[in-house]
Each structure stands twice: as C-alpha cells, then as structure tokens.
C-alpha cells in the first residue's frame, strides 16, 4: 500500500540486472509509460546521459541525493531528478527501492536566477559581471597570438530627450531595438553588453589592425542610425563610440573598459555621431581621415574639385596626342591636397563613385572643346566597377558632352584584373565596344602578370614612373623598358612612359622606341584654360610648319 499509493514516483529494481521489478501509479503518471512496458525496462534505459546506477557503491546517501539525474519520459521530454534509494528484500531477492523527486522546476528557477545575476533585465544582454568574464577569456586567448581585442563603448546621443518627450515605455523599446540591431551587426564571437542606461559595450576579438575596429564602428553607426518605428513613432537616434585596444590601451578588462569610456567622452564632446580612439596617435590619424572625409563630401557637392590636365606627347612628332585628367583639390585651409592623400579615403568611404563620375563628366565636357585629334584620359578606380552602373555613366558622359567615344581613354590598374571577375571583363569589353580606348596604368608596379594583358586587349600600356626614374642609373630598368616596348609593338599596343623629367630620360626612351611620354619635362597638369591655349599654340605651330 505504501508503495502503490505513494504520491512520490517510486521504482523497484532488481539489484543484479537493474531490471525494473515494479513501478507505482505515481511513476506511471509521471513517466507516461504503460505498466507492462515500464516493468520490462531497466533503470539505465530511463537515464538520458548517465551510464552508472543511481545506487553506486561508496557514496553516502546525502551525496547521492545531491546529485541531479536526467531521465527521459515516454514523450521524449527530459526531467531533472533527485533520487533516494534504499536496499530491501523483494520476496527472497535483494532489490533497490528508488524514490524519484522531480526537481525540474527548481533547476529552472535556479538557472533563471543565475541568468538574472549576469544579465540586464531590460535587453537580456550580459551585464558588467558577465562581460568582464567574457573579456578575460578573450584576452587570455590573445596572449598566445598577435591578435588584439578592441573595446567599443557606444553611447546613444540624446537618449534622455527620447525618454522625456516620448515616455519611458518607448525609451525601453528603443533600447531593446538598439540591442537587437547591435547583436545582428556583430559576429557570434564578439561580446555585447549593456553597462549603463544608454551605453552598450562591444568587445571585438581577432583584431589585427585599428582599421578593423574602425570598420566595425562604421557598420555599427550605420546600423544604429536607421530610423526605428516604435508604437507608430519614427524615432531617430545617433550614437558615438569610444574605442580602446589591447594591449596598448590596457592589458586587463578593467583598464580597457576605462580607456574606452574616456575615448567615448571625447567622441561625444568632439564630434557626435562618430568614433574616437583612445590612443592619441591613432586618434589623430583616424580624426584626420574623418576630417578629410567630411571636407571631401562637401567639396564634391560644391564644385571644390576640378580636373587638371597633363599632356601625353608623341615622342616622334613631339605633338600632344592627349591629356590625362588628374583630380585637384584646392582646400580652403590646407592649400592643394594631393590625390595620393584623398583618393584612398574616397575609396574607403565610397565617395570615389561621385568623385569618379564628376571627373568623367567634367573631363568629357572640357575635351569636347579641344581639337578633334586630341584625346582625354580619365582614371578609374576598381571600386567604380563594383557599383554596376559604370557603363551607363560613361555613355551618359559621352552623350552629354558630345565627345566621340574614340577620344576618351580610360586608365585602369591591374588590381582590377586580380580577381579575374567575369563581370569586370564584361564591363571592359562593353566599354571597348562603345569605341572607348583602354589603358593599363602603372604597369610594372603590381604583379605585372602577362596574363592580364592576354585577358583583355588594351590599347595602351603606361610604364610606371619608377622605371623611368631609374633609367640612367640602372641597366635593368632599361632592359625592362626595352622589353615592354617590344611587347607593345608585338601586341599592337601604344607604350607610354610616365614621369619623364629629364632630357636624358627622354633620349633614352626615344632610343628604346617608346611611343609616348608624359611628365614634368613636357608639362605638369594644368587647368583647362591653360590647356586650351597650349593646344591653340600647337595648332598654330603645325600650321606654320605646313
Ligand atoms: P597616376 O594615374 O599614375 O597619375 C600620374 C601621377 O604622376 C600624377 O600624380 C602626376 O601629377 C604625377 N606625375 C606626372 N608627371 C610626373 C613627373 O614627371 N614626375 C613626378 N614625380 N610625378 C609626375 P597625382 O596627380 O598626384 O595623382 C596621383 C594618383 O592619384 C594618380 O596616379 C591616380 O592613381 C590618382 N588619381 C588622380 N586623379 C584621379 C581621378 O580622377 N580618379 C581616380 N580614380 N584616381 C585619380
Ligand atoms: Ca593614370
Ligand atoms: Ca600611372
């Protein structure tokens, strides 16, 4: 009666074969097996993971009861159990009586408590305690490699205003939405936590260079700044980010968090809506790039950029056959800024597309005013091939200016062909089909693989100025120039030498049979007005000779 009517599930097992001899009604109700089935099973077949018996020798009954067992019910669900056992005689056979206390709920509650102690209740993100643990692990990891850990402390700009004007309910929803966007911007292995009301901390592992943290900061700022739709309100919020990197800005989690916090304060006071590095030197570099980006955006919009043109001269006749458009940026405070400084920033930020389009349009417009036998060359960045509308851009520039396609030359570098992308080749062929000429720029500086020359029929190869510079002193340079020229002759391609500065270089190039030259010896890049008079003078001179 005590067994059958007991409200606690009980199972009687044979001591030897651990076969189940009897189960009570409570056990049948709890496990969901029918009696006949149940009494054919063994105790081990109920156990989800453990291989040993719950009455293993040598353990006190307290120890035994403190342990949690996992059993499988008939419907496949798992339950947590504490098991009390007592040996007794069943008829004349020694047997083990088990009382099974279901502690699944208690375990769940404990897990909830443990979770709450380590997480923020509003967003469910880790709190400072857990973050510190995660950071310590990541830092431990980097000690054995050259990777760094970056800490990005993000503060929402004007969060208080959202709370005050739209109410705390919407404020809370906004914080949850921000947490969600942040999580989806990060990789699985990056840690994310909420440390203060409107501050989130991101810990990025596997960082090689500060630029990796910059890219992430940009991605985060972009993701956060998209509008949020909350209870019918469209809410826009900006954010600032402070960045600290191990080991320079701190070797332990405490110091790194402090450094990132200081960087955040500076980001908030200097430039809202952007990021700031802790380290002064890195910071100066990132900020100067950032300043270039801001000013460049403005210059592109307000016609602050203009093409200058540098002549390409036919070495046998001495005539100008074309001019290369080179972008010039007279900065109001800094004077002329070199393209070497801002083209990389433009490429990094995507501004290369509006810049490239502007240059192409302006160059075609200007060239349309030049004599009909003079071409214009325009540089293209590989990134312009990625946007997909390059063909339309070129067609447009030609149509608007009325410049015949044969008078436009596009200069690309071999990095474009590195990927051997079929889309790039298709665009190159389509451009050439328009009648536009294609030049391979800076030849000799990259991989200079002949396969690039075979993969696309270029009209011109421009020998990089470093070879021209070496011509007098280095016989190897002369041999290289000679072979590129003979390659050009073989392929029916015009060979142009860049950066010709001296008469000695010029006569050497002439002797090697190089077709064209460009460089300070002939002329620097000049504004269009000067180009027009230069070309007029050339025409007068030709007419006089004739
Ligand atoms: P690049 O296409 O190789 O242009 C030739 C560079 O060599 C120009 O520098 C030119 O001023 C310089 N140069 C010409 N002759 C001589 C010489 O005799 N001696 C020396 N030392 N230098 C000479 P710049 O204008 O500073 O342009 C630098 C680079 O910026 C260009 O190299 C090109 O890659 C890029 N760039 C310029 N304008 C544009 C543009 O509109 N779009 C794109 N995507 N890139 C551009
Ligand atoms: Ca060029
Ligand atoms: Ca070049």
XYZ file of C-alpha atoms and ligand atoms in Angstrom:
594
model
C 0.000 0.000 0.000
C 2.828 2.368 0.930
C 4.415 1.661 -2.441
C 1.345 1.600 -4.675
C -0.433 4.562 -3.104
C 2.636 6.753 -2.559
C 2.281 10.205 -4.232
C 6.049 10.134 -4.909
C 7.008 8.196 -8.066
C 8.753 5.010 -6.978
C 10.537 2.242 -8.823
C 11.732 -1.107 -7.505
C 14.793 -2.527 -9.267
C 16.464 -5.911 -9.174
C 19.895 -5.453 -7.616
C 21.688 -7.652 -10.101
C 20.273 -6.968 -13.529
C 18.934 -3.483 -12.527
C 15.756 -4.639 -14.240
C 12.622 -2.847 -13.086
C 10.517 -5.195 -10.945
C 7.650 -2.860 -10.062
C 6.536 0.749 -10.502
C 3.863 2.637 -8.581
C 0.926 4.610 -10.044
C 2.673 7.923 -9.433
C 5.655 6.727 -11.513
C 3.363 5.619 -14.341
C 1.614 9.006 -14.282
C 4.893 10.888 -14.158
C 6.760 8.978 -16.868
C 3.846 8.172 -19.148
C 4.792 4.529 -19.885
C 2.071 1.863 -19.501
C 2.772 -0.568 -16.661
C 3.528 -3.618 -18.826
C 6.036 -1.643 -20.880
C 7.560 0.045 -17.821
C 8.138 -3.206 -15.972
C 10.134 -4.595 -18.905
C 12.598 -1.694 -18.924
C 15.842 -1.252 -16.992
C 16.688 1.770 -14.860
C 19.551 2.640 -17.212
C 17.214 2.844 -20.170
C 15.431 5.709 -18.396
C 18.674 7.631 -17.936
C 19.374 10.251 -20.603
C 23.147 10.577 -20.210
C 24.494 8.654 -17.228
C 25.850 5.164 -17.568
C 26.191 4.313 -13.887
C 23.493 3.187 -11.481
C 21.944 5.674 -9.071
C 22.980 3.485 -6.121
C 26.662 3.278 -6.999
C 28.702 1.917 -4.145
C 30.837 4.079 -1.922
C 28.675 7.182 -1.949
C 26.753 8.418 1.084
C 23.024 8.780 0.641
C 23.375 12.592 1.060
C 25.882 12.746 -1.738
C 23.633 10.621 -3.819
C 20.588 12.782 -3.199
C 22.514 15.988 -4.013
C 23.200 14.753 -7.491
C 20.854 15.615 -10.369
C 19.802 12.842 -12.742
C 18.253 13.330 -16.112
C 15.555 10.889 -17.186
C 13.603 10.573 -20.409
C 9.820 10.344 -20.247
C 7.673 8.364 -22.668
C 7.018 11.536 -24.724
C 10.731 12.212 -25.033
C 10.912 15.166 -22.610
C 13.771 15.327 -20.130
C 13.244 15.756 -16.404
C 15.671 16.561 -13.614
C 15.508 14.263 -10.620
C 16.935 13.782 -7.162
C 16.939 10.054 -6.396
C 16.709 8.485 -2.909
C 17.452 4.779 -2.721
C 17.060 2.075 -0.074
C 18.008 -1.586 -0.353
C 15.374 -4.148 0.746
C 14.278 -7.723 0.136
C 11.646 -8.345 -2.520
C 10.397 -11.833 -1.651
C 13.724 -13.650 -1.299
C 15.511 -11.427 -3.820
C 17.639 -8.341 -2.803
C 16.237 -5.247 -4.514
C 16.626 -1.452 -4.576
C 13.722 0.895 -3.898
C 14.050 4.294 -5.606
C 12.040 7.384 -4.722
C 12.215 9.921 -7.568
C 11.819 13.614 -6.717
C 11.247 15.796 -9.785
C 13.343 18.948 -9.375
C 12.988 20.237 -12.962
C 11.174 23.395 -11.859
C 13.621 24.083 -9.075
C 16.520 23.742 -11.530
C 14.840 26.086 -13.951
C 14.327 28.681 -11.254
C 17.975 28.393 -10.242
C 19.060 28.859 -13.845
C 16.812 31.894 -14.136
C 18.344 33.404 -11.030
C 21.845 32.724 -12.289
C 20.929 34.312 -15.641
C 19.455 37.352 -13.940
C 22.599 37.806 -11.883
C 24.611 38.058 -15.095
C 22.267 39.827 -17.487
C 20.490 43.092 -17.892
C 16.777 42.558 -17.360
C 15.632 45.043 -19.993
C 17.584 43.818 -23.014
C 18.658 40.342 -21.880
C 22.254 41.273 -22.741
C 25.151 40.348 -20.441
C 25.834 42.801 -17.635
C 29.185 44.085 -16.444
C 29.964 40.914 -14.456
C 29.496 38.546 -17.332
C 31.166 40.909 -19.791
C 34.255 41.046 -17.605
C 34.366 37.241 -17.589
C 33.965 37.060 -21.364
C 36.610 39.747 -21.880
C 39.062 37.996 -19.604
C 38.648 34.859 -21.670
C 39.174 36.726 -24.942
C 42.229 38.500 -23.539
C 43.622 35.197 -22.319
C 43.243 33.918 -25.860
C 45.112 36.822 -27.463
C 48.105 36.339 -25.176
C 49.027 33.394 -27.329
C 48.637 35.202 -30.690
C 49.226 38.552 -32.326
C 45.508 39.306 -32.415
C 44.184 42.173 -30.390
C 40.939 42.835 -28.609
C 39.080 46.054 -29.327
C 36.550 47.501 -26.908
C 33.947 49.742 -28.476
C 31.946 51.742 -25.951
C 28.798 53.051 -27.575
C 26.721 55.872 -26.129
C 23.402 56.912 -27.617
C 23.250 60.626 -28.392
C 20.323 62.418 -26.713
C 18.655 59.317 -25.339
C 17.352 61.414 -22.456
C 15.354 63.515 -24.894
C 13.591 60.394 -26.244
C 12.657 59.338 -22.720
C 11.399 62.791 -21.855
C 9.417 63.518 -24.987
C 8.052 60.059 -25.873
C 7.968 58.414 -22.429
C 9.914 55.638 -20.738
C 7.880 52.918 -22.451
C 9.184 53.961 -25.835
C 12.621 54.609 -24.343
C 12.750 50.984 -23.172
C 11.575 49.701 -26.543
C 14.252 51.775 -28.232
C 16.953 50.269 -26.026
C 15.736 46.774 -26.864
C 15.674 47.572 -30.577
C 19.193 49.016 -30.406
C 20.392 45.868 -28.605
C 18.876 43.724 -31.332
C 20.473 45.693 -34.149
C 23.827 45.630 -32.416
C 23.654 41.879 -31.949
C 22.866 41.320 -35.614
C 25.750 43.582 -36.703
C 28.280 41.555 -34.713
C 29.862 38.193 -35.271
C 28.932 35.348 -32.959
C 32.271 35.553 -31.146
C 32.060 39.274 -30.396
C 30.701 40.103 -26.951
C 27.953 42.642 -26.365
C 26.744 44.038 -23.052
C 24.716 46.903 -21.637
C 26.591 48.590 -18.826
C 24.640 51.781 -18.200
C 21.225 53.010 -19.171
C 22.166 54.267 -22.620
C 25.604 52.726 -23.027
C 26.475 49.474 -24.733
C 29.856 47.796 -24.875
C 31.096 45.681 -27.731
C 34.198 43.541 -27.419
C 35.650 42.559 -30.765
C 38.127 39.702 -30.880
C 40.592 38.700 -33.592
C 41.504 42.307 -34.401
C 44.700 42.735 -36.405
C 44.801 46.487 -37.016
C 42.982 49.571 -35.700
C 41.254 49.709 -39.094
C 39.338 46.529 -38.216
C 37.787 48.326 -35.265
C 37.100 51.357 -37.453
C 35.201 49.232 -39.970
C 33.092 47.722 -37.209
C 32.445 51.137 -35.649
C 31.240 52.440 -39.002
C 28.977 49.445 -39.534
C 27.507 49.898 -36.075
C 26.941 53.627 -36.516
C 25.218 52.977 -39.842
C 23.004 50.282 -38.359
C 22.028 52.338 -35.302
C 21.207 55.490 -37.234
C 18.463 53.903 -39.371
C 15.058 55.085 -38.053
C 13.127 52.917 -35.550
C 9.353 52.506 -35.773
C 8.069 52.352 -32.190
C 4.356 52.467 -31.406
C 3.706 54.472 -34.535
C 6.560 56.942 -33.890
C 9.531 57.074 -36.182
C 12.455 57.553 -33.825
C 15.928 58.502 -34.982
C 18.881 58.282 -32.645
C 22.579 58.815 -33.213
C 25.449 57.260 -31.350
C 29.080 57.923 -30.541
C 31.722 55.290 -29.999
C 34.910 55.247 -27.954
C 37.475 52.625 -28.930
C 40.292 51.120 -26.881
C 42.574 48.324 -27.998
C 44.611 45.766 -26.146
C 47.363 45.705 -25.184
C 48.295 49.362 -25.776
C 45.269 50.888 -24.092
C 45.064 48.329 -21.306
C 46.013 44.721 -20.688
C 43.081 43.785 -18.474
C 39.358 44.202 -18.833
C 39.091 46.904 -16.168
C 41.684 49.171 -17.777
C 40.347 48.606 -21.294
C 36.809 49.499 -20.252
C 38.096 52.653 -18.598
C 40.098 53.665 -21.690
C 37.136 53.044 -23.973
C 34.975 55.111 -21.665
C 37.414 58.023 -21.860
C 37.506 57.737 -25.635
C 33.706 57.800 -25.662
C 33.635 61.013 -23.645
C 35.932 62.563 -26.178
C 33.913 61.266 -29.113
C 30.822 62.809 -27.544
C 32.419 66.176 -26.933
C 34.344 66.459 -30.222
C 32.237 65.013 -32.954
C 28.905 63.482 -32.081
C 27.810 60.623 -34.281
C 31.291 59.275 -34.820
C 34.027 57.322 -33.116
C 37.186 58.234 -31.324
C 40.241 56.204 -30.448
C 41.715 56.230 -27.023
C 45.309 56.403 -28.154
C 46.283 59.898 -29.118
C 48.325 58.920 -32.171
C 45.769 56.544 -33.640
C 43.154 59.043 -32.794
C 44.922 61.823 -34.673
C 45.142 59.628 -37.763
C 41.549 58.488 -37.640
C 40.345 62.033 -36.990
C 42.345 63.495 -39.838
C 40.891 60.899 -42.214
C 37.489 61.679 -40.827
C 38.072 65.388 -41.411
C 39.172 64.680 -44.979
C 36.031 62.650 -45.483
C 33.777 65.443 -44.225
C 35.550 68.103 -46.284
C 35.710 65.877 -49.363
C 31.979 65.215 -49.261
C 31.476 68.939 -49.154
C 33.971 69.579 -51.963
C 32.275 67.039 -54.226
C 28.925 68.703 -53.681
C 30.112 72.272 -54.066
C 32.425 72.023 -57.063
C 35.502 72.210 -54.888
C 37.195 69.549 -57.012
C 38.430 70.139 -60.532
C 40.321 68.268 -63.202
C 43.779 69.438 -64.218
C 45.214 68.024 -67.404
C 48.687 66.685 -68.089
C 49.784 66.311 -71.736
C 50.721 62.980 -73.311
C 53.280 63.649 -76.002
C 54.031 61.610 -79.113
C 57.795 61.075 -78.919
C 58.434 61.051 -82.669
C 56.410 64.137 -83.661
C 56.511 65.997 -80.325
C 52.778 66.653 -80.600
C 50.256 66.445 -77.772
C 48.047 63.483 -78.602
C 46.004 63.577 -75.446
C 45.789 64.785 -71.852
C 45.266 62.883 -68.625
C 42.696 64.303 -66.240
C 44.048 64.391 -62.690
C 41.818 65.494 -59.872
C 42.843 68.612 -57.957
C 41.512 69.775 -54.625
C 42.362 73.298 -53.548
C 41.414 73.089 -49.863
C 40.360 76.379 -48.240
C 42.631 75.849 -45.202
C 45.247 73.365 -46.311
C 46.056 74.518 -49.849
C 46.339 71.874 -52.598
C 45.752 68.391 -51.215
C 47.354 65.594 -53.201
C 45.135 62.869 -54.660
C 47.504 60.385 -53.016
C 46.043 61.556 -49.713
C 42.344 61.724 -50.505
C 41.766 59.053 -53.191
C 42.318 56.280 -50.592
C 39.843 57.982 -48.244
C 37.382 58.324 -51.113
C 37.772 54.626 -51.883
C 37.315 53.663 -48.253
C 34.154 55.693 -47.853
C 32.509 55.114 -51.222
C 32.995 58.774 -52.177
C 35.071 57.514 -55.114
C 31.838 56.950 -57.025
C 30.551 60.540 -57.028
C 34.162 61.740 -57.414
C 34.797 59.461 -60.391
C 31.541 60.409 -62.012
C 32.266 64.100 -61.568
C 35.731 63.738 -63.108
C 34.426 61.757 -66.056
C 31.717 64.289 -66.835
C 33.971 67.311 -66.446
C 36.771 65.747 -68.494
C 34.429 64.865 -71.375
C 32.877 68.339 -71.340
C 36.302 70.014 -71.417
C 37.733 67.684 -74.046
C 34.774 68.324 -76.336
C 36.166 71.875 -76.685
C 39.646 70.690 -77.697
C 40.780 69.957 -81.270
C 39.300 66.806 -82.716
C 42.556 64.828 -82.756
C 43.283 65.270 -79.043
C 42.110 62.625 -76.596
C 41.348 62.812 -72.893
C 42.377 60.090 -70.423
C 40.409 59.507 -67.219
C 41.461 57.326 -64.277
C 39.006 54.740 -62.976
C 39.149 53.169 -59.554
C 38.474 49.402 -59.350
C 35.643 50.236 -56.963
C 33.771 52.002 -59.756
C 33.397 48.629 -61.455
C 31.613 47.228 -58.417
C 28.649 49.578 -58.443
C 27.434 48.190 -61.731
C 26.453 51.418 -63.461
C 29.852 52.308 -64.911
C 28.772 51.613 -68.469
C 25.753 53.897 -68.112
C 27.968 56.548 -66.524
C 30.392 56.531 -69.452
C 27.608 56.513 -72.052
C 25.995 59.427 -70.255
C 29.176 61.486 -70.074
C 29.796 60.942 -73.783
C 26.242 61.799 -74.754
C 26.022 64.925 -72.589
C 29.345 66.293 -73.800
C 29.035 65.186 -77.405
C 32.596 63.807 -77.201
C 33.156 60.938 -79.675
C 33.960 57.698 -77.828
C 37.265 57.287 -79.695
C 38.563 60.420 -77.977
C 38.040 59.005 -74.488
C 40.681 56.828 -72.884
C 40.063 55.061 -69.553
C 43.013 54.184 -67.327
C 42.766 51.190 -65.044
C 45.361 49.440 -62.898
C 45.980 45.726 -62.848
C 44.480 45.347 -59.348
C 41.155 45.464 -61.180
C 42.033 42.265 -63.022
C 43.364 40.464 -59.967
C 40.067 38.814 -59.169
C 39.550 37.685 -62.768
C 35.900 38.524 -62.342
C 33.738 37.834 -65.359
C 31.617 40.865 -64.530
C 34.670 43.145 -64.716
C 35.760 41.641 -68.043
C 32.247 42.000 -69.429
C 32.207 45.684 -68.450
C 35.645 46.230 -70.017
C 34.519 44.629 -73.271
C 31.291 46.607 -73.289
C 33.237 49.847 -72.806
C 35.573 48.944 -75.619
C 32.593 48.099 -77.816
C 31.448 51.706 -77.347
C 34.698 52.728 -79.032
C 36.389 53.906 -75.839
C 40.128 53.148 -75.536
C 41.508 51.299 -72.518
C 44.906 51.859 -70.911
C 46.766 49.724 -68.408
C 48.132 52.222 -65.865
C 51.198 51.909 -63.593
C 52.446 48.844 -65.453
C 55.304 47.142 -63.648
C 54.365 48.082 -60.093
C 51.926 45.292 -59.280
C 52.041 41.682 -60.278
C 52.614 42.706 -63.905
C 51.408 39.359 -64.993
C 51.337 38.927 -68.736
C 48.077 37.065 -68.285
C 46.415 40.427 -67.572
C 47.488 41.602 -70.977
C 46.107 38.446 -72.510
C 42.811 38.561 -70.621
C 41.875 41.892 -72.178
C 43.017 43.720 -75.342
C 44.392 47.010 -74.012
C 45.036 49.916 -76.364
C 47.840 51.357 -74.278
C 50.301 50.352 -71.587
C 51.713 53.035 -69.314
C 55.131 52.184 -67.887
C 55.248 53.282 -64.275
C 57.432 56.269 -63.474
C 59.663 54.277 -61.119
C 61.279 52.593 -64.159
C 61.746 55.890 -65.960
C 63.354 57.347 -62.801
C 65.910 54.503 -62.797
C 66.746 54.647 -66.500
C 70.089 56.480 -66.227
C 71.430 54.596 -63.219
C 70.080 51.091 -63.551
C 70.650 48.978 -66.659
C 67.899 46.593 -65.508
C 65.348 49.392 -65.778
C 66.456 49.988 -69.338
C 66.124 46.278 -70.150
C 62.626 46.249 -68.666
C 61.584 49.312 -70.668
C 63.003 47.722 -73.787
C 61.042 44.514 -73.292
C 57.803 46.301 -72.517
C 58.240 48.330 -75.712
C 58.825 45.228 -77.821
C 55.859 43.569 -76.123
C 53.780 46.616 -77.092
C 54.972 46.506 -80.669
C 54.117 42.819 -80.835
C 50.669 43.313 -79.421
C 49.986 46.469 -81.433
C 49.652 48.472 -78.227
C 50.850 52.043 -77.628
C 53.552 52.286 -74.967
C 53.623 55.422 -72.838
C 56.330 56.274 -70.333
C 55.148 58.122 -67.233
C 57.071 60.654 -65.146
C 59.594 61.826 -67.748
C 61.563 64.590 -66.003
C 64.898 64.947 -67.829
C 66.246 65.183 -71.356
C 68.461 62.180 -70.600
C 65.418 60.065 -69.756
C 63.680 61.292 -72.869
C 66.528 60.406 -75.243
C 66.864 57.001 -73.635
C 63.120 56.364 -74.097
C 63.316 57.549 -77.692
C 66.233 55.206 -78.310
C 64.200 52.293 -76.953
C 61.373 53.135 -79.358
C 58.860 54.154 -76.716
C 55.862 55.784 -78.418
C 54.618 58.329 -75.916
C 55.807 60.242 -72.889
C 54.217 62.104 -70.019
C 55.964 64.041 -67.300
C 57.191 67.315 -65.874
C 59.706 67.658 -68.729
C 56.773 68.340 -71.067
C 54.342 69.839 -68.632
C 52.722 69.483 -65.252
C 48.971 69.055 -65.030
C 47.272 72.387 -65.775
C 43.780 73.850 -65.583
C 41.599 73.642 -68.690
C 42.005 77.316 -69.621
C 45.779 76.845 -69.972
C 45.283 73.603 -71.892
C 43.151 75.403 -74.459
C 45.844 77.997 -75.171
C 48.519 75.301 -75.229
C 46.588 73.344 -77.836
C 45.931 76.512 -79.846
C 49.646 77.266 -79.893
C 50.333 73.725 -81.072
C 47.851 74.176 -83.910
C 49.406 77.457 -84.953
C 52.865 75.871 -84.881
C 51.695 72.958 -87.036
C 50.025 75.321 -89.463
C 53.248 77.349 -89.710
C 55.282 74.229 -90.432
C 52.762 73.181 -93.055
P 48.554 58.280 -61.918
O 47.299 57.909 -62.608
O 49.723 57.385 -62.091
O 48.882 59.765 -62.330
C 50.166 60.233 -62.589
C 50.725 60.909 -61.398
O 52.078 61.205 -61.610
C 50.048 62.267 -61.147
O 50.051 62.483 -59.743
C 51.002 63.199 -61.823
O 50.919 64.535 -61.345
C 52.322 62.591 -61.484
N 53.372 62.967 -62.415
C 53.239 63.236 -63.729
N 54.427 63.515 -64.283
C 55.350 63.405 -63.306
C 56.767 63.579 -63.270
O 57.429 63.891 -64.248
N 57.388 63.351 -62.083
C 56.703 63.015 -60.979
N 57.363 62.823 -59.854
N 55.346 62.850 -60.972
C 54.669 63.053 -62.137
P 48.780 62.997 -58.981
O 48.044 63.999 -59.784
O 49.247 63.366 -57.624
O 47.871 61.728 -58.918
C 48.243 60.638 -58.144
C 47.352 59.469 -58.401
O 46.021 59.707 -57.939
C 47.176 59.125 -59.863
O 48.279 58.381 -60.295
C 45.913 58.332 -59.859
O 46.163 56.999 -59.479
C 45.141 59.002 -58.748
N 44.148 59.919 -59.357
C 44.296 61.190 -59.749
N 43.137 61.663 -60.263
C 42.243 60.652 -60.187
C 40.871 60.500 -60.559
O 40.209 61.408 -61.087
N 40.271 59.303 -60.310
C 40.959 58.259 -59.744
N 40.328 57.122 -59.531
N 42.259 58.365 -59.386
C 42.884 59.544 -59.619
Ca 46.772 57.423 -64.574
Ca 50.254 55.984 -63.613
